[in-house]
Short mmCIF file of C-alpha atoms and ligand atoms in Angstrom, two decimals:
data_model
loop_
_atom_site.label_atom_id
_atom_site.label_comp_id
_atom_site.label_asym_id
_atom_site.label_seq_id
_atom_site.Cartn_x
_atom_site.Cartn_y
_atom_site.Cartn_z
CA UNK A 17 0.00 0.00 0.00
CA UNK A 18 1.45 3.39 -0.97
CA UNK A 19 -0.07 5.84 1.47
CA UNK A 20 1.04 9.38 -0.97
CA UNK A 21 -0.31 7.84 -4.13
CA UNK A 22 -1.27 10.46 -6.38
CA UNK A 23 0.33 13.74 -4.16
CA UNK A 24 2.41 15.88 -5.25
CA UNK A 25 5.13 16.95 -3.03
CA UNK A 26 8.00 19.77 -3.04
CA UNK A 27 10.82 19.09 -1.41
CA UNK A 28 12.63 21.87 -0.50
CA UNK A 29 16.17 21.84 0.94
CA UNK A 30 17.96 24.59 3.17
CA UNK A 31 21.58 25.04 4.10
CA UNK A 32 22.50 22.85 7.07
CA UNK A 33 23.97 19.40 7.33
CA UNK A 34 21.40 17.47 7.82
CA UNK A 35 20.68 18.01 4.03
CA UNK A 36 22.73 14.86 3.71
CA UNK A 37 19.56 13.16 4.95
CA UNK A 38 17.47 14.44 2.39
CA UNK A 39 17.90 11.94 -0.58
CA UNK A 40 17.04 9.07 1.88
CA UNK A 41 13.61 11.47 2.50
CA UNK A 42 12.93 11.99 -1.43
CA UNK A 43 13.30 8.47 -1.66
CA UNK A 44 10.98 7.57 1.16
CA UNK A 45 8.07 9.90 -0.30
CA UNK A 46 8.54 8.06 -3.31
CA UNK A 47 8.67 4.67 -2.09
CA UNK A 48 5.24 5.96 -0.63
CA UNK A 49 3.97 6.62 -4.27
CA UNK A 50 4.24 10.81 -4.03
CA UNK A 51 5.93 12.20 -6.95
CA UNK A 52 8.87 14.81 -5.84
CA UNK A 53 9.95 17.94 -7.20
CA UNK A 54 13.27 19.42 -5.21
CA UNK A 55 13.57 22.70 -4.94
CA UNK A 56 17.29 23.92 -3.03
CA UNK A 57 18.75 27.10 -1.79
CA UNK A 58 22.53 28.03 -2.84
CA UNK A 59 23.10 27.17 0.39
CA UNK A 60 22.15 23.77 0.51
CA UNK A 61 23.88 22.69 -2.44
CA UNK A 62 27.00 23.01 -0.50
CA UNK A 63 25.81 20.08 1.35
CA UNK A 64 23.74 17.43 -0.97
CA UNK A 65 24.11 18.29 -4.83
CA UNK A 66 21.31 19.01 -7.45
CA UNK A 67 22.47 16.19 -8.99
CA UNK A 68 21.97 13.44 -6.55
CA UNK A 69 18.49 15.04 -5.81
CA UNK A 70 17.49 14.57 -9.48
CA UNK A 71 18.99 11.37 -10.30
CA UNK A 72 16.83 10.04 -7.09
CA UNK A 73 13.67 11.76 -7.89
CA UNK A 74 13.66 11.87 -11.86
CA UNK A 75 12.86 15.90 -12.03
CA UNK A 76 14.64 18.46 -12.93
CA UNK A 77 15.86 20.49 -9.32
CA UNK A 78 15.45 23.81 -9.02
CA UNK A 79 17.92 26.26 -7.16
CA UNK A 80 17.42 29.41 -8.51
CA UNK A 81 14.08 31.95 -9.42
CA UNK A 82 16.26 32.86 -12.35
CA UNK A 83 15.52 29.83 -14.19
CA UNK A 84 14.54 29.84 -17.82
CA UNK A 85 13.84 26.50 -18.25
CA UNK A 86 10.09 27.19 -16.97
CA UNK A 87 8.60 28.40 -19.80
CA UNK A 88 6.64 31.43 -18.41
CA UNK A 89 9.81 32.26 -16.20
CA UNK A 90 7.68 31.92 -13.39
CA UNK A 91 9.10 28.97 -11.48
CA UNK A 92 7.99 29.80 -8.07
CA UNK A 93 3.97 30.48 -8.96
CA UNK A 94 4.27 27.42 -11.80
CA UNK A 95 5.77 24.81 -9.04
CA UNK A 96 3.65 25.47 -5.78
CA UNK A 97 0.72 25.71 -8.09
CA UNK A 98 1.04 21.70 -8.71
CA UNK A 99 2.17 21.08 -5.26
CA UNK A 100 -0.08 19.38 -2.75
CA UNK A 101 2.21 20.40 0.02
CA UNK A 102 5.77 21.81 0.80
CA UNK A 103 7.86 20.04 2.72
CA UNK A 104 11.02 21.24 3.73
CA UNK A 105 14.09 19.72 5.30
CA UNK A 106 16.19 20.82 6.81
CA UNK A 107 15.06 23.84 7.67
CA UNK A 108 17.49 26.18 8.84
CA UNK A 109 17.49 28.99 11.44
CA UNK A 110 17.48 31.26 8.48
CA UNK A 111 15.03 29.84 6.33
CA UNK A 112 12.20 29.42 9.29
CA UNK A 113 13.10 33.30 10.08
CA UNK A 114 12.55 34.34 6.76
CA UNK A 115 9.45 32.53 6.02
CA UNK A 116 7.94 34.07 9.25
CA UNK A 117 8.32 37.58 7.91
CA UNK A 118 7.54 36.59 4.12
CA UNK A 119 10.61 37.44 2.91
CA UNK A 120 11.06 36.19 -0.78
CA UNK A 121 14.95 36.86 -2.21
CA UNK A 122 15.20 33.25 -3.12
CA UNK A 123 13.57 30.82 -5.22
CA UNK A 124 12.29 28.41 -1.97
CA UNK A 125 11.15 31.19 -0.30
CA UNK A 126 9.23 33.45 -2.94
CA UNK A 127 7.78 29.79 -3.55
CA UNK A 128 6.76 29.48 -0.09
CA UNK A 129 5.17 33.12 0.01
CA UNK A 130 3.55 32.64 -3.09
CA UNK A 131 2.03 28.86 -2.64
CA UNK A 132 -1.49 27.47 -2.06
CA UNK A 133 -0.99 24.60 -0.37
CA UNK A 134 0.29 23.15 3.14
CA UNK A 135 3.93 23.82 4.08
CA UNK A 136 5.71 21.61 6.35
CA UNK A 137 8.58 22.31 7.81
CA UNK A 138 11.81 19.50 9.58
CA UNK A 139 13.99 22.32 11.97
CA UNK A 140 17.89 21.24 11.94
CA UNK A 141 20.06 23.61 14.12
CA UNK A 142 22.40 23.73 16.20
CA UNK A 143 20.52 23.86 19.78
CA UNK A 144 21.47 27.40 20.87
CA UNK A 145 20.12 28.21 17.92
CA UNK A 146 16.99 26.65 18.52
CA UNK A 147 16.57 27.53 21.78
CA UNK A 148 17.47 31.48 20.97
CA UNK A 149 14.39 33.89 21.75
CA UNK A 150 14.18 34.72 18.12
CA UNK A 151 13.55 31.63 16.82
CA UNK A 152 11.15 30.83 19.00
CA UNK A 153 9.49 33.78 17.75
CA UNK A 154 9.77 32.74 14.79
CA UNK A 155 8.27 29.09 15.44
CA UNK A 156 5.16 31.05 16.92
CA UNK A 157 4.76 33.27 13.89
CA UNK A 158 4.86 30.35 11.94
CA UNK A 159 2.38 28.33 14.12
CA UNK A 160 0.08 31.17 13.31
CA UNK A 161 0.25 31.10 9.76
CA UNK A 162 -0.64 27.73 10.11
CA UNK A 163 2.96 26.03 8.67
CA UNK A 164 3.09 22.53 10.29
CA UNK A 165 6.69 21.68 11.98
CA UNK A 166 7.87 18.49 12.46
CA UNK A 167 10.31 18.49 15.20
CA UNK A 168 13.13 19.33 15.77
CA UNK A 169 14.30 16.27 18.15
CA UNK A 170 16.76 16.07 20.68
CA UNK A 171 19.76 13.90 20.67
CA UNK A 172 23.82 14.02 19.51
CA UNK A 173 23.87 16.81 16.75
CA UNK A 174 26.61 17.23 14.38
CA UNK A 175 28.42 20.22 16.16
CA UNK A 176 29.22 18.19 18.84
CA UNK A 177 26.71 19.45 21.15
CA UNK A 178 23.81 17.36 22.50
CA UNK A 179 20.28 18.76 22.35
CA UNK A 180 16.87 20.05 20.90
CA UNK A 181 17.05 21.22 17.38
CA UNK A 182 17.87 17.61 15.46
CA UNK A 183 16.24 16.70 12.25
CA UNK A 184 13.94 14.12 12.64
CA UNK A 185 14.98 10.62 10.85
CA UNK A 186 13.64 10.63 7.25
CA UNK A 187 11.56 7.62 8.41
CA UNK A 188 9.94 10.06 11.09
CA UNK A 189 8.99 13.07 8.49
CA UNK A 190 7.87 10.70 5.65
CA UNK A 191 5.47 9.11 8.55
CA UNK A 192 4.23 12.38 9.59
CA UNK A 193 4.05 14.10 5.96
CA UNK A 194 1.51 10.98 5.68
CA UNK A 195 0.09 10.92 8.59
CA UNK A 196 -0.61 15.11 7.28
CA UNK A 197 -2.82 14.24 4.39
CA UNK A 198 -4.95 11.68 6.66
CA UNK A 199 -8.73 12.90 7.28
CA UNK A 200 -8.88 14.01 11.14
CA UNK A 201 -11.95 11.92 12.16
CA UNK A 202 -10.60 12.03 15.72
CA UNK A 203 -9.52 15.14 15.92
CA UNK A 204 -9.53 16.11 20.23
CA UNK A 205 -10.01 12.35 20.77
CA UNK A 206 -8.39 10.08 23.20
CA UNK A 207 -7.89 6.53 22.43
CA UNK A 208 -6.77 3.91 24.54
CA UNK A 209 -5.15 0.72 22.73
CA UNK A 210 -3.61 -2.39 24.26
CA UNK A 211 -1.64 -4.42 21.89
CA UNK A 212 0.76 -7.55 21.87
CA UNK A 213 1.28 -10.45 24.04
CA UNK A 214 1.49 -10.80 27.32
CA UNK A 215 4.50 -13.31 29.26
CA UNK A 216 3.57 -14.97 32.40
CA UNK A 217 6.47 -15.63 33.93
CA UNK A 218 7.40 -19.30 35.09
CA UNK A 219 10.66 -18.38 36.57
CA UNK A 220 13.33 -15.50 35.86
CA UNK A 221 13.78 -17.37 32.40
CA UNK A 222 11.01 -19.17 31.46
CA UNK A 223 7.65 -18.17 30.52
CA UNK A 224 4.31 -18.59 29.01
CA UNK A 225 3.27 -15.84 26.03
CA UNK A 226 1.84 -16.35 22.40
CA UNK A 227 2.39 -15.67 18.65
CA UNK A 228 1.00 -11.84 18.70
CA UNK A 229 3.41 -9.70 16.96
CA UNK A 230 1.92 -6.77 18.14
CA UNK A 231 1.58 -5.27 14.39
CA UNK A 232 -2.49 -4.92 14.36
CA UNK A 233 -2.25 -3.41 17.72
CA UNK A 234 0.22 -0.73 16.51
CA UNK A 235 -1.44 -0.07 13.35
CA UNK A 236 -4.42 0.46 14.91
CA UNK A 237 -2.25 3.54 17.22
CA UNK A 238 -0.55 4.81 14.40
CA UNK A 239 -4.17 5.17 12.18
CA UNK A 240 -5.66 6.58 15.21
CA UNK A 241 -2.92 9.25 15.77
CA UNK A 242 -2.74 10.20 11.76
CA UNK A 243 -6.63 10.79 12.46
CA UNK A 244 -5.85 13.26 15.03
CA UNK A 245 -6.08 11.40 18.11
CA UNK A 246 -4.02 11.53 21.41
CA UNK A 247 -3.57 7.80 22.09
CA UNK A 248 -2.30 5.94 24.73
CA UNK A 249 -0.49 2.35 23.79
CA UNK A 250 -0.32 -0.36 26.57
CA UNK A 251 2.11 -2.85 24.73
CA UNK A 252 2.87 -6.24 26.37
CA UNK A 253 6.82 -7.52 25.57
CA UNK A 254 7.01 -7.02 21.45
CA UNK A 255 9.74 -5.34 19.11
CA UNK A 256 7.65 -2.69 17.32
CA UNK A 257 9.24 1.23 17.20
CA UNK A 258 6.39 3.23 18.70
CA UNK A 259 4.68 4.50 15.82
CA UNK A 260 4.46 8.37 14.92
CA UNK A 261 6.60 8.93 18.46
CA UNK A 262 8.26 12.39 17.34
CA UNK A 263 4.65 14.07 17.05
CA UNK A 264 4.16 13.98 21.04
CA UNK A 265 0.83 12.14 20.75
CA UNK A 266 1.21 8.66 21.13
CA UNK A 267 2.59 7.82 24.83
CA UNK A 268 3.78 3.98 25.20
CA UNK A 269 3.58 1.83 28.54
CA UNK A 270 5.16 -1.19 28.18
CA UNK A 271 4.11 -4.13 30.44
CA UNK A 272 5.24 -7.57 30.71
CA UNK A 273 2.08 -9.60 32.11
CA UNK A 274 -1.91 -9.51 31.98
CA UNK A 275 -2.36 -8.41 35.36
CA UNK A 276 0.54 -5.18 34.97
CA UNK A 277 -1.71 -4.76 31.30
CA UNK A 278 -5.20 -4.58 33.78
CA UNK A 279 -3.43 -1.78 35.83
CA UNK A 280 -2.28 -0.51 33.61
CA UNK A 281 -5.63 0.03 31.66
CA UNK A 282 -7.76 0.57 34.46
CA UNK A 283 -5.59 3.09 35.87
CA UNK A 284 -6.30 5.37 32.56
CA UNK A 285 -10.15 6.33 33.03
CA UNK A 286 -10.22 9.52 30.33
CA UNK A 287 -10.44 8.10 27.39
CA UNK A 288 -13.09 7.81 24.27
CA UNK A 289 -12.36 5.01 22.61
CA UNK A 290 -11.08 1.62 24.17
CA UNK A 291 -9.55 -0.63 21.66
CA UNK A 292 -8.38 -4.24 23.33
CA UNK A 293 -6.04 -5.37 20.59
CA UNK A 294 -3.81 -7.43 23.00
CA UNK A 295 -3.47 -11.12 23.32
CA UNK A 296 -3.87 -11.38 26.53
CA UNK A 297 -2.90 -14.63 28.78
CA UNK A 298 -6.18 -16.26 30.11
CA UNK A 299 -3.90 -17.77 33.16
CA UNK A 300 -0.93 -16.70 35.12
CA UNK A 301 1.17 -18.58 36.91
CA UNK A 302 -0.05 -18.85 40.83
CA UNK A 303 3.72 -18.53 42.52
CA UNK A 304 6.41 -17.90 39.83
CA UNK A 305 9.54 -19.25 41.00
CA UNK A 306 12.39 -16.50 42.06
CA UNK A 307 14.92 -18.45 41.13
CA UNK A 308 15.55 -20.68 38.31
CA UNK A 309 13.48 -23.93 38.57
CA UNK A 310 16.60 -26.62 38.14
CA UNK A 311 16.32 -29.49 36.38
CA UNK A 312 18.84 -32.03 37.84
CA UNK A 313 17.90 -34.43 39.75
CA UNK A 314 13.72 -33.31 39.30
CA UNK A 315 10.96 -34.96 37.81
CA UNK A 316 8.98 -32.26 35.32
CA UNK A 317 7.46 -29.80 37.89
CA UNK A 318 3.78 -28.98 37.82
CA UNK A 319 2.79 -25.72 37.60
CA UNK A 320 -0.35 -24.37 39.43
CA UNK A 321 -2.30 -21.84 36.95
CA UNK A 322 -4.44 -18.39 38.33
CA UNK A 323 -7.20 -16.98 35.97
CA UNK A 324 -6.09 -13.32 34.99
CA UNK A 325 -8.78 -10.83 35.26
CA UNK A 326 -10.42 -10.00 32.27
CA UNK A 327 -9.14 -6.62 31.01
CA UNK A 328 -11.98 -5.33 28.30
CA UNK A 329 -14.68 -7.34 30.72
CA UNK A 330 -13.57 -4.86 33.57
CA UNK A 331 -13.24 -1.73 31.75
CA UNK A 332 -16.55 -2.19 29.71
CA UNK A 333 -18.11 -2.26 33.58
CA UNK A 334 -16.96 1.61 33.46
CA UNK A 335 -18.62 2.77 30.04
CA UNK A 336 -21.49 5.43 30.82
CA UNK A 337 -23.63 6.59 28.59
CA UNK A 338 -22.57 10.11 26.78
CA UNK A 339 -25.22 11.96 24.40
CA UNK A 340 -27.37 8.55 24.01
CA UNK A 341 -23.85 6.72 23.19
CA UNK A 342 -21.63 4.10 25.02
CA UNK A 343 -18.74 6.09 26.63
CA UNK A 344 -15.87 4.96 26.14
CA UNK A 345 -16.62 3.12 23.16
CA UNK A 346 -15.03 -0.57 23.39
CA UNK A 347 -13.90 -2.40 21.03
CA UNK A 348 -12.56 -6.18 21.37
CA UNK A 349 -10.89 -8.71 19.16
CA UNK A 350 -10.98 -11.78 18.27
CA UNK A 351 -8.68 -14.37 17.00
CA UNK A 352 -10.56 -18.19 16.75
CA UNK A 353 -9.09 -21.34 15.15
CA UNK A 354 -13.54 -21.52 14.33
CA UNK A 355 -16.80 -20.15 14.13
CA UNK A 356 -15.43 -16.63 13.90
CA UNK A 357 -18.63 -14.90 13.63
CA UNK A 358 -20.49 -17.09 16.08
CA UNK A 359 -17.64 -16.60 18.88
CA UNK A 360 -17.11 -12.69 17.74
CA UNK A 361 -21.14 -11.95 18.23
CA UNK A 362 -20.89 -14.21 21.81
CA UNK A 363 -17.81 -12.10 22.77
CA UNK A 364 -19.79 -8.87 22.03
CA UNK A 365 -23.03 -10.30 24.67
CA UNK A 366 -20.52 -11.26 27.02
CA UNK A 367 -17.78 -8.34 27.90
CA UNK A 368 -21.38 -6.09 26.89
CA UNK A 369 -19.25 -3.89 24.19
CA UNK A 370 -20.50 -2.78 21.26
CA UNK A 371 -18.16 -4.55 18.26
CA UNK A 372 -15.80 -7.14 18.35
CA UNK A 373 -13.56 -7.84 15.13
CA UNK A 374 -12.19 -10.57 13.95
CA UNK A 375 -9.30 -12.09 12.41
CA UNK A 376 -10.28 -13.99 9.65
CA UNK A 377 -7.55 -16.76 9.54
CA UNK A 378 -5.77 -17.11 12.88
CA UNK A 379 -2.61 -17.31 10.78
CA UNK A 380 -1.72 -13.75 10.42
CA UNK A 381 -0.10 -13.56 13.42
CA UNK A 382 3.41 -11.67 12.12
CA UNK A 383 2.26 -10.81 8.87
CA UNK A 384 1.56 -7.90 7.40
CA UNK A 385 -1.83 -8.70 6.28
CA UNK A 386 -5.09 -9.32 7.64
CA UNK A 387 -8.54 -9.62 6.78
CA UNK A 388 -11.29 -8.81 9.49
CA UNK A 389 -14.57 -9.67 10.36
CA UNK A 390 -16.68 -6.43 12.05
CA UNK A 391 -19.50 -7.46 14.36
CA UNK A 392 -21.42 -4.67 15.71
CA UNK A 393 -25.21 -4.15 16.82
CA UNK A 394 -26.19 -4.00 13.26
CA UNK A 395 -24.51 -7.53 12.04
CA UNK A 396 -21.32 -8.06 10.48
CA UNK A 397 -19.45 -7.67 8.19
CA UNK A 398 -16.10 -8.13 6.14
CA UNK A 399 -13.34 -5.97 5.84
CA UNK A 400 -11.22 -7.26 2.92
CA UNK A 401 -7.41 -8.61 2.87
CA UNK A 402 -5.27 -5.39 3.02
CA UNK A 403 -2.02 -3.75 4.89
CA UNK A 404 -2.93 -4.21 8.37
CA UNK A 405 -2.68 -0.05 8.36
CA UNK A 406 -4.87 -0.02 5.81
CA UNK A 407 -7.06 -2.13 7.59
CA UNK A 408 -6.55 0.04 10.80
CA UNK A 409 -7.42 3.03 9.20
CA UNK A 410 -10.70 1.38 7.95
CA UNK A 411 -11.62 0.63 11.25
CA UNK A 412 -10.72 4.18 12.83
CA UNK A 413 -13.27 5.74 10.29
CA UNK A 414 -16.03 2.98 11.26
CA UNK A 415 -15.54 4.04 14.95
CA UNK A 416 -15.39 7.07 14.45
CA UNK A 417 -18.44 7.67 13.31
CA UNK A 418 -20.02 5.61 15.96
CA UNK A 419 -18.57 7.93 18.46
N1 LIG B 510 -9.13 -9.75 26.67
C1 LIG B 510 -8.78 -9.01 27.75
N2 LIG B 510 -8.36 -9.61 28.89
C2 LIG B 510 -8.26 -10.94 28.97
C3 LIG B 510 -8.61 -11.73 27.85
C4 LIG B 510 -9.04 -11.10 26.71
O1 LIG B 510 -8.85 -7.78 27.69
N3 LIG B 510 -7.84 -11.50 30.09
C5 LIG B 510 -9.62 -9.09 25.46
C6 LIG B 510 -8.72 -9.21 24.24
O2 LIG B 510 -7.81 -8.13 24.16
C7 LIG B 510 -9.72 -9.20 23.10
C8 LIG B 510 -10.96 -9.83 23.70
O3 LIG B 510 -10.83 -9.69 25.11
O4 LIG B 510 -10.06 -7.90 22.74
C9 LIG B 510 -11.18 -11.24 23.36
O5 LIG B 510 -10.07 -11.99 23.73
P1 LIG B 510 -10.06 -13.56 23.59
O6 LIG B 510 -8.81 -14.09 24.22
O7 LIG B 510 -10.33 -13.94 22.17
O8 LIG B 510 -11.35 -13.95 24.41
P2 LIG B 510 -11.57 -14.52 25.80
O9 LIG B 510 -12.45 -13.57 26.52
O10 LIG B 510 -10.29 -14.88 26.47
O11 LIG B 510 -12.41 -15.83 25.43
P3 LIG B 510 -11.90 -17.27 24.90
O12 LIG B 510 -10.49 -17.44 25.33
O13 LIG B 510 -12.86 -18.19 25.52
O14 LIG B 510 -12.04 -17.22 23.40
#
């Protein structure tokens, strides 16, 4: 699935150093399906060359408002006009001061002044620099002409110094220039997800946990934060890079077992939307051992099992009813080796939530793809084999217009 199919994206580049991030960007947008015109100052061709930019993206690059190649001479109305958004990175201390006084003595900033469509803008400077008053002015001048920044980070910059004003990874601004064009059906939302295993620990090395990889789980955060969200993510023990991180709305707890999950859930009470994505253990161990359980000289112990509380069960007991509608809305999954739809719509009675999907095919546990079964108060119904994103941002729409 290419999430930028069809968009048309300027990529400008400013003088700074982390310009020599910028091919791996274009060719992330790409990858996505955008097609990318690169626009550069003098400045940052000092750092990544017009020629690597085109040979990556296939267009001409642009570094000067002087260009006669554009037949009307008029590069900087004639390439915003085809652009559905500006994205620019880095940008530098100069640049972002510039734009927030509508200065135009350059061809990527006349074509900023002069556009009609979203700019986005990846900060990379050095962190005094960042930090100085007038930037800052500058970042709130820019806020209020509505240009969308994403970033700066903190971490090990290239001067030596450690600290806020990094360029986010290319990875991070591709996710957020697509998380951008998503439709903001959750806009002022909060969502509560729980994704992943659990492990029930046997002893300090040994333990009982399951196949979930954790990916439907974290789709289902990263759709719900591109919609505009502010989710929390309960993840039990899985290797997935917390999706959208950089933007500030997504906060991760990471638990080990069902019972830390149930805190960890039920500690949370201000939330819309509940979605119970985890795999969660039906039975913990009664008295994990501290120390390693020895096999020499033992027969095959036997272990004595505890029934973990029910997490959606409990927090469904908390849902109150908000403008004639179930608040928070739940939402539970299911994953059956059988009679999906039966054991989906007997789910649904049981924890008393209003939809439970289902996997269809308990075999896409670690894959990419999924196909679900929806089961809500009016009947069910199929969602077909997709991206498990796509999938997730399916599903964020249906809810969202339950809410
Ligand atoms: N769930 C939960 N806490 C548990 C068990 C399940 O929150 N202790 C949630 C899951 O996250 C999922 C839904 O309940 O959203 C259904 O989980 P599942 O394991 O399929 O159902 P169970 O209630 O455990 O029923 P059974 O094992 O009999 O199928």
């Amino acid at each position: 699935m290419q999430s930028l199919l069809n968009k048309k994206i300027v990529l400008g580049i400013s003088g700074g150093i982390a310009a020599y991030k910028t091919p791996e960007l274009a060719r992330q947008l790409m990858q996505e399906g955008a097609s990318v015109q690169v626009v550069m100052t003098e400045a940052a061709t000092q750092f990544v060359t017009p020629v690597t930019m085109q040979a990556l993206t296939g267009n001409p690059v642009y570094t000067s408002q002087w260009d006669s190649s554009i037949s009307n001479n008029m590069a900087h109305i004639e390439l915003s006009r085809a652009a559905d958004a500006i994205v620019i990175a880095p940008a530098s201390a100069d640049l972002m001061a510039k734009l927030s006084l509508g200065l135009a003595d350059d061809l990527l900033s006349t074509l900023c002044l002069a556009r009609d469509c979203p700019l986005l803008l990846a900060p990379a400077m050095n962190k005094q620099m960042w930090e100085h008053a007038a930037t800052q002015r500058c970042v709130q001048r820019l806020a209020q002409d509505k240009v969308t920044l994403l970033g700066p980070a903190s971490g090990f910059q290239a001067c030596g110094e450690v600290g806020m004003g990094r360029m986010l990874e290319p990875s991070e601004i591709a996710e957020q220039v697509i998380a951008f064009f998503q439709k903001k059906t959750l806009l002022g939302k909060k969502v509560l997800i729980t994704a992943g295993p659990t492990f029930e620990a046997i002893d300090p090395v040994r333990g009982i946990t399951n196949h979930s990889s954790g990916k439907m789980g974290f789709a289902i955060a990263r759709a719900a934060v591109e919609a505009g969200a502010q989710v929390q993510l309960i993840a039990g023990p899985c290797d997935l890079a917390t999706p959208l991180e950089a933007t500030g709305k997504i906060v991760r707890i990471n638990v080990t077992s069902a019972r830390e999950m149930h805190l960890a859930v039920l500690n949370d009470a201000d939330y819309d939307i509940f979605f119970a994505v985890a795999a969660v253990a039906d039975w913990g161990i009664a008295k994990p051992s501290k120390e390693k359980i020895k096999r020499q000289g033992k027969d095959a112990p036997s272990i004595e099992f505890i029934t973990n509380p029910d997490i959606l069960l409990d927090a469904a007991k908390t849902v109150k009813t908000k403008g004639g509608k179930p608040h928070p809305y739940c939402v539970g999954f299911a994953a059956e080796s059988t009679d999906l739809e039966a054991h989906a719509a007997e789910k649904r009675q049981r924890k008393g939530i209003p939809m439970v999907v289902g996997n269809i095919g308990h075999e896409t546990f670690g894959s990419d793809l999924n196909q679900l079964l929806v089961v809500d108060e009016t009947g069910s119904k199929k969602i077909a084999k997709a991206e498990k994103l796509q999938l997730a941002r399916q599903l964020i729409t249906l809810v969202a217009k339950k809410i």
